Amino acid sequence: MTYLIQFLKEKKTMLCLIILATVIQSFSMLAVPYFAAKIIDDGILKKDLMAIVLLGLQMLAAVGLSGLISLWASYLSADLAALSGKYLRDRIFDKTQVLSIRDFNRFGTASMITRATSDITVIQQTVIMFVQMILPAPIIAITAIIMTIGVSSSLVWIPIIAMVVFMLAIYLIFIKASPISKTIQKRLDVINRIMGEAITGVRVIRAFDNSEFERKRTNQAFLNYADNVIR
């Protein structure tokens, strides 16, 4: 987590651009129903064809802007996630170079492989999910509150309640997923260790005709991992 925070501090310009893109995208998305309502109120009900055309063009422009900004934000978030993976792998590699043999053996080769591969991939996916799903949620909620006030102040409680429920749901999911994630890491360490032993000791396994035992042990490790992932 410390390395990730350091990385985000170094990439604060890119992070600010992503936040800016998210804000613009949120306003553009919420502008569509606003223009739709204006078309009904100022165009259809008043039978004003020119108002319908102008508001329709504005709504189309909002949709186009939202699409372009969404592509830009997706590119930035993917780039940020890829750079975070590279940064973390570099830090892990540098850290392993200063570990003593005793410390390295205490962690184990399987655990080090998991930390440098699977765990960092999960962090990359988390960064993308945070930027594309979690970060826009409060921004959209705040934008919705502002636009709701402009339309009808009596309806402000709807986006506020939705925001509170969303934050509560995220908290509950996080509490539920944290212990499962730790267990998954341990199960993956076991898989890496067993696979490493099977590859390096393949001649010994064949010499003692121990293939069936290794197959059962490997299958059990896979099943334990699957049981924790599929929850």
mmCIF file of C-alpha atoms in Angstrom:
data_model
loop_
_atom_site.group_PDB
_atom_site.id
_atom_site.type_symbol
_atom_site.label_atom_id
_atom_site.label_comp_id
_atom_site.label_asym_id
_atom_site.label_seq_id
_atom_site.Cartn_x
_atom_site.Cartn_y
_atom_site.Cartn_z
ATOM 1 C CA MET A 1 0.000 0.000 0.000
ATOM 2 C CA THR A 2 2.879 2.351 0.785
ATOM 3 C CA TYR A 3 4.395 1.818 -2.647
ATOM 4 C CA LEU A 4 1.015 2.355 -4.294
ATOM 5 C CA ILE A 5 0.507 5.639 -2.446
ATOM 6 C CA GLN A 6 3.987 6.754 -3.475
ATOM 7 C CA PHE A 7 3.181 5.876 -7.077
ATOM 8 C CA LEU A 8 -0.084 7.827 -7.014
ATOM 9 C CA LYS A 9 1.764 10.828 -5.603
ATOM 10 C CA GLU A 10 4.215 10.648 -8.483
ATOM 11 C CA LYS A 11 1.348 10.359 -10.982
ATOM 12 C CA LYS A 12 -0.886 12.979 -9.389
ATOM 13 C CA THR A 13 -1.145 14.901 -12.673
ATOM 14 C CA MET A 14 -2.588 11.874 -14.456
ATOM 15 C CA LEU A 15 -4.867 11.196 -11.499
ATOM 16 C CA CYS A 16 -6.151 14.776 -11.593
ATOM 17 C CA LEU A 17 -6.828 14.444 -15.326
ATOM 18 C CA ILE A 18 -8.814 11.274 -14.677
ATOM 19 C CA ILE A 19 -10.850 13.040 -11.993
ATOM 20 C CA LEU A 20 -11.448 15.979 -14.346
ATOM 21 C CA ALA A 21 -12.541 13.632 -17.123
ATOM 22 C CA THR A 22 -14.846 11.851 -14.700
ATOM 23 C CA VAL A 23 -16.463 15.130 -13.648
ATOM 24 C CA ILE A 24 -17.029 16.193 -17.255
ATOM 25 C CA GLN A 25 -18.367 12.758 -18.136
ATOM 26 C CA SER A 26 -20.746 12.846 -15.171
ATOM 27 C CA PHE A 27 -22.173 16.216 -16.176
ATOM 28 C CA SER A 28 -22.508 15.041 -19.776
ATOM 29 C CA MET A 29 -24.316 11.853 -18.770
ATOM 30 C CA LEU A 30 -26.711 13.653 -16.463
ATOM 31 C CA ALA A 31 -27.325 16.345 -19.060
ATOM 32 C CA VAL A 32 -29.104 13.831 -21.318
ATOM 33 C CA PRO A 33 -32.205 13.345 -19.118
ATOM 34 C CA TYR A 34 -32.153 17.085 -18.395
ATOM 35 C CA PHE A 35 -32.354 17.916 -22.098
ATOM 36 C CA ALA A 36 -34.965 15.195 -22.591
ATOM 37 C CA ALA A 37 -37.135 16.850 -19.948
ATOM 38 C CA LYS A 38 -36.576 20.260 -21.537
ATOM 39 C CA ILE A 39 -37.614 18.890 -24.925
ATOM 40 C CA ILE A 40 -40.877 17.670 -23.428
ATOM 41 C CA ASP A 41 -41.572 20.827 -21.421
ATOM 42 C CA ASP A 42 -40.379 23.511 -23.839
ATOM 43 C CA GLY A 43 -40.775 21.731 -27.152
ATOM 44 C CA ILE A 44 -43.464 19.080 -27.271
ATOM 45 C CA LEU A 45 -45.932 20.645 -24.839
ATOM 46 C CA LYS A 46 -45.538 24.077 -26.414
ATOM 47 C CA LYS A 47 -45.401 22.602 -29.937
ATOM 48 C CA ASP A 48 -42.188 24.496 -30.642
ATOM 49 C CA LEU A 49 -40.327 22.613 -33.371
ATOM 50 C CA MET A 50 -37.291 24.896 -33.257
ATOM 51 C CA ALA A 51 -36.870 24.317 -29.522
ATOM 52 C CA ILE A 52 -37.064 20.562 -30.068
ATOM 53 C CA VAL A 53 -34.370 20.720 -32.743
ATOM 54 C CA LEU A 54 -32.045 22.950 -30.717
ATOM 55 C CA LEU A 55 -32.437 20.955 -27.527
ATOM 56 C CA GLY A 56 -32.034 17.723 -29.474
ATOM 57 C CA LEU A 57 -28.761 18.976 -30.944
ATOM 58 C CA GLN A 58 -27.569 19.979 -27.487
ATOM 59 C CA MET A 59 -28.467 16.549 -26.138
ATOM 60 C CA LEU A 60 -26.636 14.917 -29.050
ATOM 61 C CA ALA A 61 -23.586 17.065 -28.318
ATOM 62 C CA ALA A 62 -23.722 16.005 -24.664
ATOM 63 C CA VAL A 63 -23.844 12.338 -25.685
ATOM 64 C CA GLY A 64 -20.910 12.781 -28.063
ATOM 65 C CA LEU A 65 -18.882 14.627 -25.441
ATOM 66 C CA SER A 66 -19.647 11.935 -22.885
ATOM 67 C CA GLY A 67 -18.469 9.229 -25.283
ATOM 68 C CA LEU A 68 -15.217 11.003 -26.138
ATOM 69 C CA ILE A 69 -14.447 11.797 -22.516
ATOM 70 C CA SER A 70 -15.252 8.204 -21.564
ATOM 71 C CA LEU A 71 -12.717 6.907 -24.085
ATOM 72 C CA TRP A 72 -10.116 9.364 -22.837
ATOM 73 C CA ALA A 73 -10.752 8.430 -19.202
ATOM 74 C CA SER A 74 -10.572 4.712 -20.028
ATOM 75 C CA TYR A 75 -7.234 5.207 -21.766
ATOM 76 C CA LEU A 76 -5.843 7.177 -18.836
ATOM 77 C CA SER A 77 -7.069 4.642 -16.278
ATOM 78 C CA ALA A 78 -5.612 1.716 -18.246
ATOM 79 C CA ASP A 79 -2.320 3.569 -18.599
ATOM 80 C CA LEU A 80 -2.298 4.371 -14.885
ATOM 81 C CA ALA A 81 -2.969 0.735 -13.982
ATOM 82 C CA ALA A 82 -0.220 -0.538 -16.293
ATOM 83 C CA LEU A 83 2.282 1.953 -14.904
ATOM 84 C CA SER A 84 1.306 1.017 -11.351
ATOM 85 C CA GLY A 85 2.025 -2.645 -12.114
ATOM 86 C CA LYS A 86 5.432 -1.804 -13.546
ATOM 87 C CA TYR A 87 6.244 0.434 -10.587
ATOM 88 C CA LEU A 88 5.250 -2.160 -7.994
ATOM 89 C CA ARG A 89 7.124 -4.973 -9.731
ATOM 90 C CA ASP A 90 10.241 -2.813 -9.856
ATOM 91 C CA ARG A 91 9.921 -2.081 -6.141
ATOM 92 C CA ILE A 92 9.435 -5.764 -5.316
ATOM 93 C CA PHE A 93 12.457 -6.722 -7.407
ATOM 94 C CA ASP A 94 14.584 -4.066 -5.722
ATOM 95 C CA LYS A 95 13.408 -5.266 -2.319
ATOM 96 C CA THR A 96 14.254 -8.895 -3.041
ATOM 97 C CA GLN A 97 17.800 -7.906 -3.949
ATOM 98 C CA VAL A 98 18.486 -6.676 -0.418
ATOM 99 C CA LEU A 99 16.851 -9.613 1.369
ATOM 100 C CA SER A 100 19.106 -12.102 3.065
ATOM 101 C CA ILE A 101 18.934 -15.777 2.149
ATOM 102 C CA ARG A 102 17.211 -16.457 5.449
ATOM 103 C CA ASP A 103 14.525 -13.834 4.825
ATOM 104 C CA PHE A 104 14.018 -14.996 1.256
ATOM 105 C CA ASN A 105 13.578 -18.588 2.387
ATOM 106 C CA ARG A 106 11.194 -17.457 5.108
ATOM 107 C CA PHE A 107 8.903 -15.880 2.517
ATOM 108 C CA GLY A 108 9.404 -18.708 0.057
ATOM 109 C CA THR A 109 9.815 -18.689 -3.693
ATOM 110 C CA ALA A 110 6.139 -19.475 -4.282
ATOM 111 C CA SER A 111 5.046 -16.522 -2.172
ATOM 112 C CA MET A 112 7.451 -14.171 -3.945
ATOM 113 C CA ILE A 113 6.156 -15.308 -7.326
ATOM 114 C CA THR A 114 2.582 -14.707 -6.206
ATOM 115 C CA ARG A 115 3.407 -11.242 -4.895
ATOM 116 C CA ALA A 116 5.129 -10.235 -8.133
ATOM 117 C CA THR A 117 2.545 -11.675 -10.515
ATOM 118 C CA SER A 118 -0.975 -12.395 -9.317
ATOM 119 C CA ASP A 119 -1.143 -9.849 -6.496
ATOM 120 C CA ILE A 120 0.093 -7.007 -8.665
ATOM 121 C CA THR A 121 -2.336 -8.003 -11.413
ATOM 122 C CA VAL A 122 -5.131 -7.799 -8.844
ATOM 123 C CA ILE A 123 -3.877 -4.362 -7.800
ATOM 124 C CA GLN A 124 -3.917 -3.245 -11.435
ATOM 125 C CA GLN A 125 -7.491 -4.452 -11.816
ATOM 126 C CA THR A 126 -8.395 -2.715 -8.566
ATOM 127 C CA VAL A 127 -6.921 0.551 -9.813
ATOM 128 C CA ILE A 128 -8.990 0.324 -12.998
ATOM 129 C CA MET A 129 -12.149 -0.553 -11.056
ATOM 130 C CA PHE A 130 -11.542 2.292 -8.624
ATOM 131 C CA VAL A 131 -11.020 4.830 -11.382
ATOM 132 C CA GLN A 132 -13.833 3.643 -13.651
ATOM 133 C CA MET A 133 -16.467 2.507 -11.134
ATOM 134 C CA ILE A 134 -15.862 3.688 -7.575
ATOM 135 C CA LEU A 135 -14.436 7.157 -8.252
ATOM 136 C CA PRO A 136 -17.255 8.262 -10.605
ATOM 137 C CA ALA A 137 -19.973 7.203 -8.149
ATOM 138 C CA PRO A 138 -19.622 10.050 -5.606
ATOM 139 C CA ILE A 139 -18.904 12.516 -8.413
ATOM 140 C CA ILE A 140 -22.077 11.480 -10.212
ATOM 141 C CA ALA A 141 -23.986 11.659 -6.926
ATOM 142 C CA ILE A 142 -22.747 15.183 -6.185
ATOM 143 C CA THR A 143 -23.481 16.234 -9.755
ATOM 144 C CA ALA A 144 -26.945 14.715 -9.499
ATOM 145 C CA ILE A 145 -27.590 16.604 -6.269
ATOM 146 C CA ILE A 146 -26.539 19.892 -7.876
ATOM 147 C CA MET A 147 -28.683 19.317 -10.959
ATOM 148 C CA THR A 148 -31.608 18.106 -8.847
ATOM 149 C CA ILE A 149 -31.518 21.316 -6.834
ATOM 150 C CA GLY A 150 -31.775 23.228 -10.101
ATOM 151 C CA VAL A 151 -34.859 21.246 -11.111
ATOM 152 C CA SER A 152 -36.661 20.596 -7.826
ATOM 153 C CA SER A 153 -35.131 21.051 -4.392
ATOM 154 C CA SER A 154 -37.717 18.736 -2.843
ATOM 155 C CA LEU A 155 -36.184 15.748 -4.658
ATOM 156 C CA VAL A 156 -32.648 16.239 -3.330
ATOM 157 C CA TRP A 157 -33.095 13.482 -0.751
ATOM 158 C CA ILE A 158 -33.274 10.814 -3.494
ATOM 159 C CA PRO A 159 -29.624 11.054 -4.699
ATOM 160 C CA ILE A 160 -28.471 11.614 -1.115
ATOM 161 C CA ILE A 161 -30.075 8.375 0.068
ATOM 162 C CA ALA A 162 -28.745 6.551 -2.999
ATOM 163 C CA MET A 163 -25.227 7.773 -2.226
ATOM 164 C CA VAL A 164 -25.448 6.640 1.409
ATOM 165 C CA VAL A 165 -26.739 3.204 0.395
ATOM 166 C CA PHE A 166 -23.980 2.861 -2.195
ATOM 167 C CA MET A 167 -21.253 3.726 0.321
ATOM 168 C CA LEU A 168 -22.718 1.294 2.845
ATOM 169 C CA ALA A 169 -22.799 -1.469 0.228
ATOM 170 C CA ILE A 170 -19.147 -0.847 -0.676
ATOM 171 C CA TYR A 171 -18.171 -1.015 2.988
ATOM 172 C CA LEU A 172 -20.001 -4.303 3.529
ATOM 173 C CA ILE A 173 -18.486 -5.826 0.389
ATOM 174 C CA PHE A 174 -15.021 -4.742 1.491
ATOM 175 C CA ILE A 175 -15.478 -6.282 4.944
ATOM 176 C CA LYS A 176 -16.700 -9.517 3.370
ATOM 177 C CA ALA A 177 -14.036 -9.712 0.665
ATOM 178 C CA SER A 178 -10.936 -8.873 2.719
ATOM 179 C CA PRO A 179 -10.571 -12.228 4.550
ATOM 180 C CA ILE A 180 -11.432 -14.126 1.369
ATOM 181 C CA SER A 181 -8.712 -12.248 -0.494
ATOM 182 C CA LYS A 182 -6.111 -13.179 2.113
ATOM 183 C CA THR A 183 -7.139 -16.830 1.907
ATOM 184 C CA ILE A 184 -6.933 -16.750 -1.882
ATOM 185 C CA GLN A 185 -3.370 -15.458 -1.662
ATOM 186 C CA LYS A 186 -2.389 -18.352 0.584
ATOM 187 C CA ARG A 187 -4.082 -20.891 -1.696
ATOM 188 C CA LEU A 188 -2.288 -19.443 -4.687
ATOM 189 C CA ASP A 189 1.015 -19.701 -2.842
ATOM 190 C CA VAL A 190 0.312 -23.396 -2.315
ATOM 191 C CA ILE A 191 -0.443 -23.881 -6.023
ATOM 192 C CA ASN A 192 2.784 -22.164 -7.041
ATOM 193 C CA ARG A 193 4.766 -24.228 -4.550
ATOM 194 C CA ILE A 194 3.248 -27.528 -5.679
ATOM 195 C CA MET A 195 3.714 -26.722 -9.354
ATOM 196 C CA GLY A 196 7.305 -25.690 -8.722
ATOM 197 C CA GLU A 197 8.004 -28.902 -6.839
ATOM 198 C CA ALA A 198 6.374 -30.964 -9.591
ATOM 199 C CA ILE A 199 8.480 -29.312 -12.289
ATOM 200 C CA THR A 200 11.817 -29.403 -10.481
ATOM 201 C CA GLY A 201 11.272 -32.905 -9.102
ATOM 202 C CA VAL A 202 9.704 -34.525 -12.142
ATOM 203 C CA ARG A 203 12.489 -37.097 -12.467
ATOM 204 C CA VAL A 204 12.220 -38.146 -8.835
ATOM 205 C CA ILE A 205 8.434 -38.392 -9.117
ATOM 206 C CA ARG A 206 8.725 -40.654 -12.149
ATOM 207 C CA ALA A 207 11.509 -42.709 -10.601
ATOM 208 C CA PHE A 208 9.393 -43.554 -7.552
ATOM 209 C CA ASP A 209 6.168 -43.812 -9.577
ATOM 210 C CA ASN A 210 4.572 -41.082 -7.484
ATOM 211 C CA SER A 211 2.602 -39.430 -10.283
ATOM 212 C CA GLU A 212 -0.817 -40.352 -8.905
ATOM 213 C CA PHE A 213 -0.057 -38.826 -5.510
ATOM 214 C CA GLU A 214 1.190 -35.620 -7.124
ATOM 215 C CA ARG A 215 -1.889 -35.478 -9.336
ATOM 216 C CA LYS A 216 -4.201 -35.783 -6.338
ATOM 217 C CA ARG A 217 -2.229 -33.186 -4.410
ATOM 218 C CA THR A 218 -2.346 -30.774 -7.337
ATOM 219 C CA ASN A 219 -6.061 -31.300 -7.911
ATOM 220 C CA GLN A 220 -6.762 -30.715 -4.232
ATOM 221 C CA ALA A 221 -4.812 -27.455 -4.326
ATOM 222 C CA PHE A 222 -6.797 -26.337 -7.370
ATOM 223 C CA LEU A 223 -10.087 -27.263 -5.685
ATOM 224 C CA ASN A 224 -9.182 -25.368 -2.522
ATOM 225 C CA TYR A 225 -8.325 -22.324 -4.599
ATOM 226 C CA ALA A 226 -11.545 -22.571 -6.608
ATOM 227 C CA ASP A 227 -13.656 -22.930 -3.456
ATOM 228 C CA ASN A 228 -12.275 -19.646 -2.156
ATOM 229 C CA VAL A 229 -12.542 -17.772 -5.437
ATOM 230 C CA ILE A 230 -16.117 -18.874 -6.175
ATOM 231 C CA ARG A 231 -17.838 -17.267 -3.207
#
